[in-house]
Coordinates of C-alpha atoms in Angstrom, one line a residue:
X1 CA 31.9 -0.5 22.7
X2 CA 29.6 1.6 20.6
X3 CA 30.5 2.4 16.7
X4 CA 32.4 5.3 16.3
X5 CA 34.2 5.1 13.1
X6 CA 33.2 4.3 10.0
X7 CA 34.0 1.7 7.3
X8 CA 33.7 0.5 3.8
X9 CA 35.1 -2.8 2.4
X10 CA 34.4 -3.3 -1.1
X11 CA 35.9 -5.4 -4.3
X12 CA 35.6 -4.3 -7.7
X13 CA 36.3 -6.4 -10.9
X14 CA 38.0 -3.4 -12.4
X15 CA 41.7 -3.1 -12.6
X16 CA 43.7 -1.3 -10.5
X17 CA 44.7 1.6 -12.9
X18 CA 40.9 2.2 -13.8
X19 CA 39.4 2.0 -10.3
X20 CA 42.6 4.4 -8.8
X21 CA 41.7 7.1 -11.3
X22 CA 38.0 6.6 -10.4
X23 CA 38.8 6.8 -7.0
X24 CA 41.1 9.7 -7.5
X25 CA 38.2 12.3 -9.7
X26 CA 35.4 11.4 -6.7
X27 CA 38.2 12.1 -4.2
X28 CA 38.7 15.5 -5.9
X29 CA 34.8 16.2 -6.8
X30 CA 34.0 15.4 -2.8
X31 CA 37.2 18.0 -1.7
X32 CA 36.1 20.9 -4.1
X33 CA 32.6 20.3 -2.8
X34 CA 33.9 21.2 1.2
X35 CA 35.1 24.6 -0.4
X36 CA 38.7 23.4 -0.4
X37 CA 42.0 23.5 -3.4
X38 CA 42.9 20.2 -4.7
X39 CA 45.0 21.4 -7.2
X40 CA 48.7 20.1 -6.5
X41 CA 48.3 16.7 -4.9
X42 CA 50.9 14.7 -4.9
X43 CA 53.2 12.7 -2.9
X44 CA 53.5 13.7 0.7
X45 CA 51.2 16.7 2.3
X46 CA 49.7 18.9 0.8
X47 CA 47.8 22.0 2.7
X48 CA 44.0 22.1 0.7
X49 CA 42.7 24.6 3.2
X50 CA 43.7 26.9 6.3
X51 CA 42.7 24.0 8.6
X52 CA 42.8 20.9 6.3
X53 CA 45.8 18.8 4.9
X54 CA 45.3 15.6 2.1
X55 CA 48.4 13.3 3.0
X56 CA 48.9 10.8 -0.4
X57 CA 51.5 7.7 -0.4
X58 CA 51.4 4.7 -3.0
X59 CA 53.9 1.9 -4.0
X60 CA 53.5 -0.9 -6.1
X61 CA 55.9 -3.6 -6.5
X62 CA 55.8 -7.5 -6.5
X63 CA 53.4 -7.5 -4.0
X64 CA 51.1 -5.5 -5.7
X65 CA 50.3 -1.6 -5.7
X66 CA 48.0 0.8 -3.8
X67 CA 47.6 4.3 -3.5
X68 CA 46.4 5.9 -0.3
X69 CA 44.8 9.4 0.6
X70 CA 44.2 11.2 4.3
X71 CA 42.8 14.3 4.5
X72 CA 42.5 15.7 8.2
X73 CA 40.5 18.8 9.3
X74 CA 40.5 20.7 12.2
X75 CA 38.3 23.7 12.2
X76 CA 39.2 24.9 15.3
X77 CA 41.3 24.1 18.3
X78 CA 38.4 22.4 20.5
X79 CA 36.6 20.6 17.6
X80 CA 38.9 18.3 17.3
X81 CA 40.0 16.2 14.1
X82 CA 37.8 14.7 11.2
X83 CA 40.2 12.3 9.6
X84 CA 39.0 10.4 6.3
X85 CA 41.0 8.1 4.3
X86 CA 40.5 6.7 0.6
X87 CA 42.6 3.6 0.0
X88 CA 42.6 1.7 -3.5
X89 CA 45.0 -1.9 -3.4
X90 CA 45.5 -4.2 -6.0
X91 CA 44.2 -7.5 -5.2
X92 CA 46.4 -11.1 -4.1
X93 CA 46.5 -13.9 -6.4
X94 CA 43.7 -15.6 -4.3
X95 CA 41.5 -12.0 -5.7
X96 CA 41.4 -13.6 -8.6
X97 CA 42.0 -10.3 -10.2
X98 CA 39.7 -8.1 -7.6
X99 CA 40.8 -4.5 -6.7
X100 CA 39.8 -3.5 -3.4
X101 CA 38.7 0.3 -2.0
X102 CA 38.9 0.8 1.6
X103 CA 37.4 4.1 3.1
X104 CA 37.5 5.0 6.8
X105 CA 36.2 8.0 8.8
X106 CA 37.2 8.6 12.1
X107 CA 37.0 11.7 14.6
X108 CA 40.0 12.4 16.6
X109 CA 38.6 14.4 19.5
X110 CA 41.0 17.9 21.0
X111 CA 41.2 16.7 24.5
X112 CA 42.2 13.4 26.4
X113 CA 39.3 11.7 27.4
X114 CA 36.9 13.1 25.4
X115 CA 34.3 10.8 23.2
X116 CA 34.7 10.5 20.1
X117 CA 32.0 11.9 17.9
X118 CA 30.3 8.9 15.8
X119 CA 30.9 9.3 12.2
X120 CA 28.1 8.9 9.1
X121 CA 28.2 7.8 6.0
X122 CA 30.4 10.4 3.7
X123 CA 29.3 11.4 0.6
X124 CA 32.0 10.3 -1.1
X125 CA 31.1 6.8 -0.3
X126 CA 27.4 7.2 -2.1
X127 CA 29.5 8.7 -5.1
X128 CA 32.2 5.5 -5.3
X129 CA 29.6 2.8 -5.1
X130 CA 28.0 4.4 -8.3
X131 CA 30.8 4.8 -10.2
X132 CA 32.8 1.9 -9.3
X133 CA 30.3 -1.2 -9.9
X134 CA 31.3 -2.4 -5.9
X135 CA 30.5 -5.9 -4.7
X136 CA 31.2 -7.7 -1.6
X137 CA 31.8 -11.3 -2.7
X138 CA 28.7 -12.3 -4.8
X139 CA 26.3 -9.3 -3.9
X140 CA 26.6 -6.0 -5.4
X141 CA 27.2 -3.0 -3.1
X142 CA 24.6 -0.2 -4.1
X143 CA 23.8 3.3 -3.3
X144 CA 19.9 2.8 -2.9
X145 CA 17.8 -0.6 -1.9
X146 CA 17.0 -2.9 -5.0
X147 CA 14.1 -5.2 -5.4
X148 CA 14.1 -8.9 -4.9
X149 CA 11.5 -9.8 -7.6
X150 CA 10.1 -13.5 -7.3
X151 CA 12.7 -14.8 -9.8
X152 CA 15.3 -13.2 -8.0
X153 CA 14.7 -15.0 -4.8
X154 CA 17.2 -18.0 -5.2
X155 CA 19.9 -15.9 -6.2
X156 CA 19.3 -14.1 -3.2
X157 CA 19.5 -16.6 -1.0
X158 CA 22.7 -17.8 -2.3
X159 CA 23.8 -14.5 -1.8
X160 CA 23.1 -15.1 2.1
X161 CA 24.5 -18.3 2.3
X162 CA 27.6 -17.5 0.8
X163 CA 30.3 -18.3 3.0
X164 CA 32.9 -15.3 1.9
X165 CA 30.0 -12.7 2.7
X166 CA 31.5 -9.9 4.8
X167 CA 28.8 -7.7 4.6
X168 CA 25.5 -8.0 6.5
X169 CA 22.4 -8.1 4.1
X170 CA 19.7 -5.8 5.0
X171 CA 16.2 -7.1 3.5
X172 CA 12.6 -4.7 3.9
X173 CA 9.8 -5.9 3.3
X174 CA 6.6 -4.4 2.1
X175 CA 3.5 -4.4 4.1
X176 CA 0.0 -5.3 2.6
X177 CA -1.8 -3.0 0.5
X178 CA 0.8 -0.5 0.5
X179 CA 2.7 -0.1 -3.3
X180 CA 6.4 -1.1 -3.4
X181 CA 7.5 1.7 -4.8
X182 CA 5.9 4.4 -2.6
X183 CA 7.0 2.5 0.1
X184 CA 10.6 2.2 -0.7
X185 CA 10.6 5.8 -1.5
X186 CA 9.2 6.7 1.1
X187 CA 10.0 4.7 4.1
X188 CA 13.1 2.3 2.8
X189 CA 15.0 4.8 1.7
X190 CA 15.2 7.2 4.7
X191 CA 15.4 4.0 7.2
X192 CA 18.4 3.1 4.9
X193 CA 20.7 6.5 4.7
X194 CA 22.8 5.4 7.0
X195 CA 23.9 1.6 5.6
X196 CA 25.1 2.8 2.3
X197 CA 28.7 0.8 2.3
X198 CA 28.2 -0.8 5.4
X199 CA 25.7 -3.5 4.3
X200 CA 24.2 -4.9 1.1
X201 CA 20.7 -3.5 0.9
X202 CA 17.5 -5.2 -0.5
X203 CA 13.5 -4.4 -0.6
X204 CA 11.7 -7.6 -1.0
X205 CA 7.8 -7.2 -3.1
X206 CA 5.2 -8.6 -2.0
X207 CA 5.3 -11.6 -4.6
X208 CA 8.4 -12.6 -3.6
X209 CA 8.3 -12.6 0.0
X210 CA 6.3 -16.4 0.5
X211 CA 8.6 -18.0 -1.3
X212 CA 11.6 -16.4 0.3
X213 CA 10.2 -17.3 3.5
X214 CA 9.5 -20.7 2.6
X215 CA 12.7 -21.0 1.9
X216 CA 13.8 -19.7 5.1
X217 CA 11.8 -21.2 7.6
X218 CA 14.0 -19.7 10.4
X219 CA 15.0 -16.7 9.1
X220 CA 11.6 -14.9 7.8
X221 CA 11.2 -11.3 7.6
X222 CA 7.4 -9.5 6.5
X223 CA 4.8 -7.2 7.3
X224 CA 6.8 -3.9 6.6
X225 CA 9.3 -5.5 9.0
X226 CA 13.1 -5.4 8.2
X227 CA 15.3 -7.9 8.8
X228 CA 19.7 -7.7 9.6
X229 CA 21.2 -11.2 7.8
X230 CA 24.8 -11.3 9.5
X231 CA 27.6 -13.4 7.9
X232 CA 28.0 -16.8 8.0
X233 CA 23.6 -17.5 7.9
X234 CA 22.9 -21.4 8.7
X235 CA 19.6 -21.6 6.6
X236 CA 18.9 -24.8 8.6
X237 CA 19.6 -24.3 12.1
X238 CA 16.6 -22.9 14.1
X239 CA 19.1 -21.7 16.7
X240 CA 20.9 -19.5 14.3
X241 CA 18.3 -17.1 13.8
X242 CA 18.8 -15.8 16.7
X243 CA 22.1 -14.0 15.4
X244 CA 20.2 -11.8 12.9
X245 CA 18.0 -9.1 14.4
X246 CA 14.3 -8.1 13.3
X247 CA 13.3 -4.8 13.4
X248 CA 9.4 -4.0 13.1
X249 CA 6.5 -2.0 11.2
X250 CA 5.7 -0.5 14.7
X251 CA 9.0 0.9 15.5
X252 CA 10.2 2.1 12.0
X253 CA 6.8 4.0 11.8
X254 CA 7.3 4.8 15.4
X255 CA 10.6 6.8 15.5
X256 CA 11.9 7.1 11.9
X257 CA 14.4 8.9 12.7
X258 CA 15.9 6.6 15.8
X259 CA 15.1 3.7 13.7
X260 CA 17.7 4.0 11.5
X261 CA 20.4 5.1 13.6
X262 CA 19.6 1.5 15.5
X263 CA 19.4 -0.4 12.2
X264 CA 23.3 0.9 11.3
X265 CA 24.5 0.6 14.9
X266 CA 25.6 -3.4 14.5
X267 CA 26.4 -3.3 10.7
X268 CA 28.8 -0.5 11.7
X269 CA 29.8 -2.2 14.3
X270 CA 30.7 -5.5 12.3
X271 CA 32.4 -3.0 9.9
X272 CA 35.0 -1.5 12.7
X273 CA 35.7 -5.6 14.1
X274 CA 35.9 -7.4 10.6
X275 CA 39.4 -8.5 9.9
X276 CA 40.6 -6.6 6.7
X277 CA 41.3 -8.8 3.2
X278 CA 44.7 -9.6 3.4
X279 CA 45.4 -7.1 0.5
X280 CA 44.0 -4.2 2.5
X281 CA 46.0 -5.5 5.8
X282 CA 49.4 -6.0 4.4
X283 CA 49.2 -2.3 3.6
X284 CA 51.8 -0.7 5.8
X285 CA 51.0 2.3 8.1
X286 CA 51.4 5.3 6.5
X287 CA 54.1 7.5 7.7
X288 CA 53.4 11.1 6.6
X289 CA 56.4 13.0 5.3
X290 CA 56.5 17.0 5.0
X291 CA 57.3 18.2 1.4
X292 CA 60.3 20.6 1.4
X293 CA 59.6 23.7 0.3
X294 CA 61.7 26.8 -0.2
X295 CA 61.3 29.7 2.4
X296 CA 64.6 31.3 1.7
X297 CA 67.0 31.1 4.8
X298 CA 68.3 28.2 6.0
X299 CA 67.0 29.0 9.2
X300 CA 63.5 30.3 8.0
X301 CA 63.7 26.3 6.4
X302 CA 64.4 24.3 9.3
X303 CA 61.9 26.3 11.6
X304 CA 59.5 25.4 8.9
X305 CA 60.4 21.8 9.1
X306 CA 60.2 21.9 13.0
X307 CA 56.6 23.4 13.4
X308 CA 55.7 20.5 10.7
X309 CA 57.5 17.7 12.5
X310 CA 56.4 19.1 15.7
X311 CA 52.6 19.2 13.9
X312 CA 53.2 15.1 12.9
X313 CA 53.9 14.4 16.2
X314 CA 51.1 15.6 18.0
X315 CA 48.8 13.7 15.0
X316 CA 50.8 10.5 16.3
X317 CA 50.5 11.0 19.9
X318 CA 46.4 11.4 19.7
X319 CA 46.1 8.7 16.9
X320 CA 47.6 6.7 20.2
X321 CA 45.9 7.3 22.5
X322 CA 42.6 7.0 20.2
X323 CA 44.3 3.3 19.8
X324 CA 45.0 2.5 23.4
X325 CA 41.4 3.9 24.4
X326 CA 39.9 1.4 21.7
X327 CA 41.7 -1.4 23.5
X328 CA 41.1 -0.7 26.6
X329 CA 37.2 -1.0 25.6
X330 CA 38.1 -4.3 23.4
X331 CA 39.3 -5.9 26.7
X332 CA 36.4 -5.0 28.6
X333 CA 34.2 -6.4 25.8
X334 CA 36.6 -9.8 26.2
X335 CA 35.9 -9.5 29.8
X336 CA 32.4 -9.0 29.0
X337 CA 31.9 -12.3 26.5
X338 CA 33.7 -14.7 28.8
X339 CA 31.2 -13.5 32.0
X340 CA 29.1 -14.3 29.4
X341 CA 30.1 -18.0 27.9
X342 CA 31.0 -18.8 31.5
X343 CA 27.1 -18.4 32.3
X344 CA 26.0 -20.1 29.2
X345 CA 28.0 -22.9 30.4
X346 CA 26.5 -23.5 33.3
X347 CA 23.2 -23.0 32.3
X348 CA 24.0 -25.5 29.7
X349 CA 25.5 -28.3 32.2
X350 CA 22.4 -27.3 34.3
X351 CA 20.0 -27.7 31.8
X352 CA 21.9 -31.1 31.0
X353 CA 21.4 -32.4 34.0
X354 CA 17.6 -31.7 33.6
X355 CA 17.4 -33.6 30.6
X356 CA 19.0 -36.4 31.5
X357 CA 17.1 -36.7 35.1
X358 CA 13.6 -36.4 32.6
X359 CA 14.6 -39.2 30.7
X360 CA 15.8 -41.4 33.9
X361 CA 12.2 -40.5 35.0
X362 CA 10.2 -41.1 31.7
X363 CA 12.1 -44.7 31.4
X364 CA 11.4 -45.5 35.0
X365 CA 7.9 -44.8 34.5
X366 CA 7.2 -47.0 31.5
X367 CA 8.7 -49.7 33.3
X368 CA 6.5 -49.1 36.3
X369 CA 3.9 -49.1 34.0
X370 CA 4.5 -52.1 31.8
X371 CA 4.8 -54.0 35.0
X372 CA 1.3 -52.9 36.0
X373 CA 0.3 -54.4 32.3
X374 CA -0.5 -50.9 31.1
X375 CA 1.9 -51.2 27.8
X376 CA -0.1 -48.8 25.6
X377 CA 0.1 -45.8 28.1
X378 CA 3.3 -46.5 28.4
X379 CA 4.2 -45.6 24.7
X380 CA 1.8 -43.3 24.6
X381 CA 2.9 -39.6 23.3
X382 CA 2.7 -36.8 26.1
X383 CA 0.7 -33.9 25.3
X384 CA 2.2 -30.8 26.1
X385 CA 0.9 -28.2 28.4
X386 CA -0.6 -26.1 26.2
X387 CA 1.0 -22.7 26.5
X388 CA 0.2 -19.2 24.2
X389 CA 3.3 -17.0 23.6
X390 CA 2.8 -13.7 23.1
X391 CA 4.4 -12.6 19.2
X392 CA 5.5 -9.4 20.5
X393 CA 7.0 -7.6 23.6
X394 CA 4.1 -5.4 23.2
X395 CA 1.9 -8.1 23.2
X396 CA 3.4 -9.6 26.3
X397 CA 2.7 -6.4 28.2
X398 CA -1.1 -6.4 27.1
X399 CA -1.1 -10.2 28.4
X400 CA 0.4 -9.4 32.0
X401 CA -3.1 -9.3 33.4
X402 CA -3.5 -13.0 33.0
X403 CA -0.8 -13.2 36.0
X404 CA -2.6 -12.0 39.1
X405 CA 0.6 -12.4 40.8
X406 CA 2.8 -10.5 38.6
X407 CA 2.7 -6.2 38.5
X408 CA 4.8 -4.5 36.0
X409 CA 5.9 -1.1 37.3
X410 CA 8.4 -0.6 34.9
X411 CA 8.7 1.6 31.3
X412 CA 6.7 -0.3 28.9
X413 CA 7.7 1.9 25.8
X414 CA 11.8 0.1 27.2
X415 CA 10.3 -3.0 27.0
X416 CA 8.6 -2.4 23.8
X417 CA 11.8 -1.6 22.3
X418 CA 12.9 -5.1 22.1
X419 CA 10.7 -5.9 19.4
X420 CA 13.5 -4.1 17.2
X421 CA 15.7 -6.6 17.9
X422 CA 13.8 -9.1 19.6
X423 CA 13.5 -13.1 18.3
X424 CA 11.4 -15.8 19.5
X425 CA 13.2 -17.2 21.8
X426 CA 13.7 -13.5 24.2
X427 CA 9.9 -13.9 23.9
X428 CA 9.9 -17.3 24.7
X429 CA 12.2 -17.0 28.0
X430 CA 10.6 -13.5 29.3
X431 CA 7.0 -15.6 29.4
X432 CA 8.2 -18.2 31.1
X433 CA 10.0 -16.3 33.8
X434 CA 6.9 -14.9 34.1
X435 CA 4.6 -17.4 34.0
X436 CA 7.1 -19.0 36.7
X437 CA 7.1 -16.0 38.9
X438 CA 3.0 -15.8 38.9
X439 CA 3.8 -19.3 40.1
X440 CA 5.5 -18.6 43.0
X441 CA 3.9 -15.9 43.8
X442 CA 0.9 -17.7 44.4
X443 CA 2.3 -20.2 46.1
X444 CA 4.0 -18.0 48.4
X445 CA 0.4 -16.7 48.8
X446 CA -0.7 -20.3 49.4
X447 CA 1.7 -21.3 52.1
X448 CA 3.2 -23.7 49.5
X449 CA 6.6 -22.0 48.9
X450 CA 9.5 -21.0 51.0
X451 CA 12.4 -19.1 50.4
X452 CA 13.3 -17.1 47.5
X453 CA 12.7 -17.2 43.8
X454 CA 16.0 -19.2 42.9
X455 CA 15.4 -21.8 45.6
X456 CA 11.9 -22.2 44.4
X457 CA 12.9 -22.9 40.8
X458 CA 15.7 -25.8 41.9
X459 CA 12.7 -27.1 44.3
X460 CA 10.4 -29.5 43.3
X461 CA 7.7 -27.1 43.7
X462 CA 8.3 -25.5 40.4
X463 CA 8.0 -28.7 38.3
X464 CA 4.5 -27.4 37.1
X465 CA 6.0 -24.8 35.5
X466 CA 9.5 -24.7 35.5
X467 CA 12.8 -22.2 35.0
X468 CA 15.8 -22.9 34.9
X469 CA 17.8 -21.6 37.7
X470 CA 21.1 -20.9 36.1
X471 CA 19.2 -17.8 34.7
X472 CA 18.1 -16.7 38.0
X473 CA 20.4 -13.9 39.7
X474 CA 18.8 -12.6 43.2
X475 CA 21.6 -10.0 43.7
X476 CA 23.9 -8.2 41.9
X477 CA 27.9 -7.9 42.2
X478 CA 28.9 -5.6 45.1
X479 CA 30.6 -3.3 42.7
X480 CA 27.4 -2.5 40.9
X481 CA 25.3 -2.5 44.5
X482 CA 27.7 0.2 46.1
X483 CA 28.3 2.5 42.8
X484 CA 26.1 4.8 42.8
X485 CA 25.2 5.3 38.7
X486 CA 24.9 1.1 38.7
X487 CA 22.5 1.2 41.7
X488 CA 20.9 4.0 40.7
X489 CA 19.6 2.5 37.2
X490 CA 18.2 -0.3 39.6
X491 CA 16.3 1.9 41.7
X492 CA 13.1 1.1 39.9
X493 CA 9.1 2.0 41.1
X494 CA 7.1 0.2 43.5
X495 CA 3.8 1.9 44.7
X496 CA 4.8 3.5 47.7
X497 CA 2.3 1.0 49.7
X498 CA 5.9 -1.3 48.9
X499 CA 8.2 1.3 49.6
X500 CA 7.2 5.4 51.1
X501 CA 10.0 6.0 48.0
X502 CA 8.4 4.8 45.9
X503 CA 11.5 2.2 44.9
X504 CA 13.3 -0.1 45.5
X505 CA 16.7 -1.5 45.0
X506 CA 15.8 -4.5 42.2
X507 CA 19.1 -6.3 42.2
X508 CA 17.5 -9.6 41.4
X509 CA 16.6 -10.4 37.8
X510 CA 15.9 -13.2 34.9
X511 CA 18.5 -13.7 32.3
X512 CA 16.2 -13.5 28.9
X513 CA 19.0 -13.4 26.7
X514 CA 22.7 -13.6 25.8
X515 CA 25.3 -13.3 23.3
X516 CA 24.0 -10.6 22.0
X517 CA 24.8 -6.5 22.9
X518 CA 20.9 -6.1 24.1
X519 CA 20.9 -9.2 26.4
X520 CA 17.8 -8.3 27.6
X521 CA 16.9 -8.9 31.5
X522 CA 13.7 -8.6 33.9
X523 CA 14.2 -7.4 37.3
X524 CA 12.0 -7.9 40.1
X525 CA 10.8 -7.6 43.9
X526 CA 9.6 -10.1 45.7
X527 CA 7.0 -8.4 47.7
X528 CA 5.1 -11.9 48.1
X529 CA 5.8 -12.0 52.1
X530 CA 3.8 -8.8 52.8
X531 CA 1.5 -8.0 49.8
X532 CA 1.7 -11.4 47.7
X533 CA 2.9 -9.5 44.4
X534 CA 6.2 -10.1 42.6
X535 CA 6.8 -6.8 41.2
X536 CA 8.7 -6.3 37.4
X537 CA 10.4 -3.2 37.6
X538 CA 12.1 -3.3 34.3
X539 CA 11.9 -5.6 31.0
X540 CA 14.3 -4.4 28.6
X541 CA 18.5 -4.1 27.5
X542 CA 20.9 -5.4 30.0
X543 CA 21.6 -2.2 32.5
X544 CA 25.3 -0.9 33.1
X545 CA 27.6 -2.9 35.0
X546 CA 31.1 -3.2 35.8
X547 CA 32.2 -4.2 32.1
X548 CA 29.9 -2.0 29.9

């Protein structure tokens, strides 16, 4: 499910009182900027313009106190509705005397089964985080990027280690040569516009960087690159880094523009699936009340009430079916993550079983060979096949003709994409599948092979250079073969010596990666019986199925 709405999560270490009435004059400031009246407000609804309302509610009691405004717009009757709520809550006695300010941004669209429009940042959010002194745990929550000086590193990184982090951290770095300040200005900056509130946000200068890097061995970001540090960072795990996504010089400088709508796609993302503080969650829902007014008659009053109670319950009946429509994708994305851990798992008992039939076979041959008297061959250290991984996905596709088996017929500016989000290990996999398709190509060329490419991976043949077969899919589900949108995205080129289309059905492909909404995939055709070529028809983010 793609981001839609927005939201901001922030603490302050001002009281409630102080940060309400600060919340209260940028509310006002941000209304009066639209064009709109927000003289009057008060409890209940009050109409600020022809086609825009500001809803306010508060209580405080023993449990605390918060004050709440909504302000819904509808400019006309197909544009649907813009709602934006400002909520400020006292904070639990596990705060330790924290406020919190919540703001949320939705768009309610007219019509059933229309898609919601995504929202930005408002610029009332850019306006709080100023005023307000925001933090999310022990990171500040600013407006514009600030600089990670040398000195500043260790802070940082305790900052990313930080286990009540909700925020992602978003780190630039500077390239060589080029002055940090320019470069912030100029590049940062605009990459940036749209994480203000969604993420904390950091440039790292040049003097600063090697030691930060050293200090994250697994986790480095540099060369003008930017890097996305999720919650809950393992500094020491190699594995982990594959949870926070880097996103290079090429493709900032590339596509500015698409650049940073990618870079604020997952922190707004995290944002819309993050439990709420239990402060903000204990908040009941707010049940909006028409304020009486005096219209004369009784009559004139109650037909009055009725076109405002009648108003309320249309407001309730799309904000319902907003919700079931956002379950309905939740499910499917539940759906989607247990296909997903049921694969891992099986690659993982597969992949078991690998290791543990190497080590039968290392240990039988160091007895075979200490028999034979040869003791210090036996202990010796194996050298590695020496293999060269390409650094990038560009690289890889400026590599391919070292695999005479192997044609790429596919988009390579998709496939260059993953370097955005792309860590070593995608890079790692997509080489090997195709170092292990050259492979059998060849030896289908040979006479040496039989079969297709998943038979040849569990075969002893492909010990040379192996794959592991639980990644290898050879067709796809028969929903996705006979729809025709699914099996049209897999109708990818061929030279028309292949096919007198010009393509083919490619239903069987390599899983590169997982647990991750790219999960990138290579499809392919196995043309080896006629022309000797495996053709890659696509290298890039996993294509629709039945649960995207």
């Amino acid at each position: 499910m793609e981001p839609r709405g927005y939201r901001m999560v922030v603490s302050t270490e001002l009281n409630y009182v102080k940060a309400c009435g600060i919340a209260e004059r940028q509310l006002i400031a941000w209304i009066r900027g639209k064009g709109y009246d927000p003289s009057g407000l008060d409890q209940g609804r009050t109409e600020i313009a022809p086609h825009a309302t500001l809803d306010r509610d508060s209580e405080s009691g023993r449990k605390g106190a918060y004050s709440r405004w909504r302000m819904r717009e509808t400019r006309s009757a197909t544009s649907g509705t813009w709602q934006s709520t400002l909520i400020v809550r006292s904070g639990l006695e596990e705060d330790k005397g924290r406020t919190w300010v919540q703001v949320d941004i939705e768009h309610q669209p007219a019509r059933e089964g229309d898609v919601p429009i995504r929202a930005n940042t408002p610029n009332i959010v850019r306006s709080l985080l100023d005023t307000l002194e925001a933090r999310d745990a022990l990171a500040d929550v600013t407006a514009a990027p600030v600089f990670i000086e040398a000195e500043d590193v260790d802070e940082a990184i305790e900052e990313l280690c930080d286990s009540n982090r909700r925020m992602p951290v978003v780190i630039a770095t500077v390239p060589y040569g080029k002055d940090p300040d320019d470069w912030s200005q100029s590049v940062v900056e605009p990459l940036f516009r749209y994480l203000h509130g969604l993420a904390v946000l950091y440039v790292l200068t040049p003097e600063a960087q090697s030691k930060f890097n050293a200090a994250l061995e697994y986790h480095p970001v540099f060369g003008g690159g930017v890097r996305t540090y999720l919650p809950g960072l393992d500094p020491a795990w190699k594995p982990d880094a594959q949870r926070h996504p880097v996103m290079s010089r090429r493709t900032i400088e590339g596509a500015p523009g698409r650049a940073a709508s990618t870079l604020a796609a997952l922190p707004q993302r995290l944002s819309s699936r993050q439990p709420l503080p239990a402060a903000l969650a204990g908040i009941p829902r707010q049940r909006t009340r028409p304020r009486a007014t005096p219209v004369g008659t009784d009559i004139a009053q109650l037909r009055s009430d009725n076109a405002a109670l009648t108003s309320l319950l249309d407001e309730a009946e799309r904000a319902e079916a907003i919700r079931v429509s956002e379950i309905n994708e939740l499910y499917a994305e539940l759906a989607k993550a247990d296909q997903a851990s049921n694969e891992l798992r099986g690659e993982n008992e597969e992949l078991y079983d690998k290791v543990q039939e190497s080590q039968r076979l290392i240990r039988f041959l160091r007895e075979q060979l200490q028999e034979a008297g040869q003791f210090a061959i036996a202990h010796t250290p194996a050298v590695a096949t020496n293999i060269t991984y390409p650094t990038t996905f560009s690289e890889l596709l400026d590599r391919l003709d070292e695999l005479p088996g192997i044609a790429f017929t596919g988009s390579r500016k998709i496939t260059q994409s993953l370097d955005s989000q792309s860590v070593d290990n995608w890079l790692y996999v997509a080489w090997d599948g195709l170092l292990a398709l050259d492979h059998f190509a060849r030896s289908s060329a040979d006479g040496a092979g039989s079969g297709d490419f998943l038979s040849w991976c569990k075969s002893e043949t492909s010990s040379a250079l192996p794959f592991p077969a639980a990644k290898v899919a050879m067709r796809e589900s028969d929903t996705v073969a006979r729809k025709p949108k699914l099996r049209s995205e897999r109708m990818l080129p061929v030279p028309k010596a292949v096919h007198p289309d010009g393509r083919v059905f490619m239903q069987a492909h390599l899983k590169i990666g997982g647990g991750n909404t790219i999960a990138p995939r290579l499809h392919f055709y196995d043309d080896c019986p006629r022309s000797g070529m495996v053709y890659v028809g696509y290298l890039g983010p996993h294509l629709r199925n039945t649960l995207t």
